[in-house]
Amino acid sequence: VQLVESGGGSVQAGGSLRLSCTAPRLTYSNNCMGWFRPVQGKGREGVASIDARGLRQYHGDSATRFTISQDSAKTTVYLKMTSLKREDTATYYCAAAPRSTVSPWSYVVSYDYWGKGTQVTVS
């Protein structure tokens, strides 16, 4: 299953972006989805996740600035990022697990499928 991210780009600090993740062969109704980004010295770290029940989880201050959501058909997952900071600069990866929920949600090993990433640059 190939996940495809889009929506990355360059933005000034304080700006917003919305990332999208689609998987033509995957419906999200029975899957847990996550967004990750690399953290120096730690590899990829979870930014946000949404499980099959719609439970959303966030890491750190992402909870106050980012929103993970799905479209009504549950074929696209979004990450709306606001009040972007320079330290948010990273490649953002979409991940999927063919289970209704995962634990821990922020670990790479909890997910089976990955996209190639979309670059976000905040200046």
Coordinates of C-alpha atoms in Angstrom, one line a residue:
V1 CA 0.0 0.0 0.0
Q2 CA 1.5 3.3 -1.1
L3 CA 0.6 6.5 0.7
V4 CA 1.0 9.8 -1.1
E5 CA 1.6 13.0 0.8
S6 CA 1.1 16.5 -0.7
G7 CA 0.7 20.1 0.5
G8 CA 4.2 20.8 1.7
G9 CA 6.0 24.0 0.8
S10 CA 7.7 27.1 2.0
V11 CA 6.0 29.5 4.4
Q12 CA 7.0 32.3 6.7
A13 CA 6.9 31.8 10.5
G14 CA 3.4 32.3 11.7
G15 CA 1.9 31.0 8.5
S16 CA -0.2 27.9 7.8
L17 CA -0.1 24.8 5.6
R18 CA -2.4 21.8 5.2
L19 CA -0.8 18.5 4.3
S20 CA -2.8 15.7 2.7
C21 CA -2.3 12.0 2.6
T22 CA -4.1 9.6 0.2
A23 CA -3.9 5.9 -0.5
P24 CA -5.9 4.8 -3.5
R25 CA -6.0 1.2 -2.3
L26 CA -6.7 1.9 1.4
T27 CA -9.8 3.2 3.1
Y28 CA -9.2 4.7 6.5
S29 CA -12.4 3.6 8.2
N30 CA -10.6 0.6 9.8
N31 CA -7.1 2.1 10.0
C32 CA -5.1 4.2 12.3
M33 CA -3.3 7.1 10.5
G34 CA -0.4 9.2 11.7
W35 CA 1.9 12.0 10.7
F36 CA 5.6 11.9 11.5
R37 CA 8.6 14.0 11.1
P38 CA 12.3 13.4 11.9
V39 CA 13.7 14.6 15.2
Q40 CA 17.5 14.9 15.5
G41 CA 18.9 12.0 17.4
K42 CA 15.5 10.2 17.6
G43 CA 14.6 9.3 14.1
R44 CA 11.0 9.9 13.1
E45 CA 8.6 11.0 15.8
G46 CA 4.9 11.1 15.8
V47 CA 3.3 14.5 15.4
A48 CA -0.4 13.5 15.4
S49 CA -2.6 10.4 14.8
I50 CA -6.2 9.6 14.3
D51 CA -7.6 6.1 14.9
A52 CA -10.6 4.3 13.4
R53 CA -12.9 5.7 16.1
G54 CA -11.8 9.3 15.4
L55 CA -9.7 9.6 18.5
R56 CA -7.0 12.2 17.9
Q57 CA -3.7 12.4 19.6
Y58 CA -0.9 15.0 19.4
H59 CA 2.7 15.3 20.5
G60 CA 3.7 18.3 22.6
D61 CA 2.5 21.7 21.5
S62 CA 1.2 20.2 18.2
A63 CA -2.1 19.9 20.1
T64 CA -2.4 23.7 20.1
R65 CA -1.3 24.4 16.6
F66 CA -2.0 21.3 14.5
T67 CA -5.2 19.5 13.6
I68 CA -5.4 16.0 12.1
S69 CA -8.6 15.1 10.3
Q70 CA -10.2 12.9 7.7
D71 CA -12.6 13.6 4.9
S72 CA -16.1 12.2 5.1
A73 CA -15.3 9.4 2.7
K74 CA -12.2 8.5 4.9
T75 CA -9.9 8.4 1.9
T76 CA -7.8 11.4 2.7
V77 CA -6.1 12.4 6.0
Y78 CA -5.1 16.0 6.6
L79 CA -2.7 17.7 8.9
K80 CA -3.6 21.4 9.2
M81 CA -0.6 23.3 10.7
T82 CA -1.0 26.8 12.0
S83 CA 1.3 29.3 13.7
L84 CA 4.3 27.5 12.1
K85 CA 7.7 27.9 13.6
R86 CA 11.1 27.5 12.1
E87 CA 11.6 24.4 14.2
D88 CA 8.7 22.8 12.3
T89 CA 10.9 22.7 9.2
A90 CA 11.1 19.0 8.3
T91 CA 9.9 16.3 5.9
Y92 CA 6.5 15.1 7.0
Y93 CA 5.6 11.5 6.5
C94 CA 2.1 9.9 6.5
A95 CA 1.8 6.4 8.1
A96 CA -1.0 3.9 8.2
A97 CA -1.7 0.8 10.4
P98 CA -4.4 -1.7 9.3
R99 CA -5.8 -1.8 12.8
S100 CA -8.5 0.3 14.5
T101 CA -5.9 1.7 16.9
V102 CA -2.2 1.4 17.8
S103 CA -0.1 1.8 20.9
P104 CA 2.1 3.7 21.2
W105 CA 0.7 5.9 18.5
S106 CA 3.9 7.9 18.2
Y107 CA 6.2 5.1 17.4
V108 CA 7.4 4.2 13.9
V109 CA 7.1 0.5 14.6
S110 CA 3.3 0.8 15.2
Y111 CA 2.7 1.5 11.5
D112 CA 2.9 -0.7 8.5
Y113 CA 2.7 1.6 5.5
W114 CA 4.5 4.9 4.8
G115 CA 4.6 7.6 2.2
K116 CA 7.7 9.2 0.8
G117 CA 7.2 12.5 2.6
T118 CA 6.5 16.1 1.8
Q119 CA 8.9 18.9 2.7
V120 CA 7.8 21.8 4.9
T121 CA 10.1 24.8 5.2
V122 CA 9.4 27.6 7.6
S123 CA 11.6 30.7 7.4

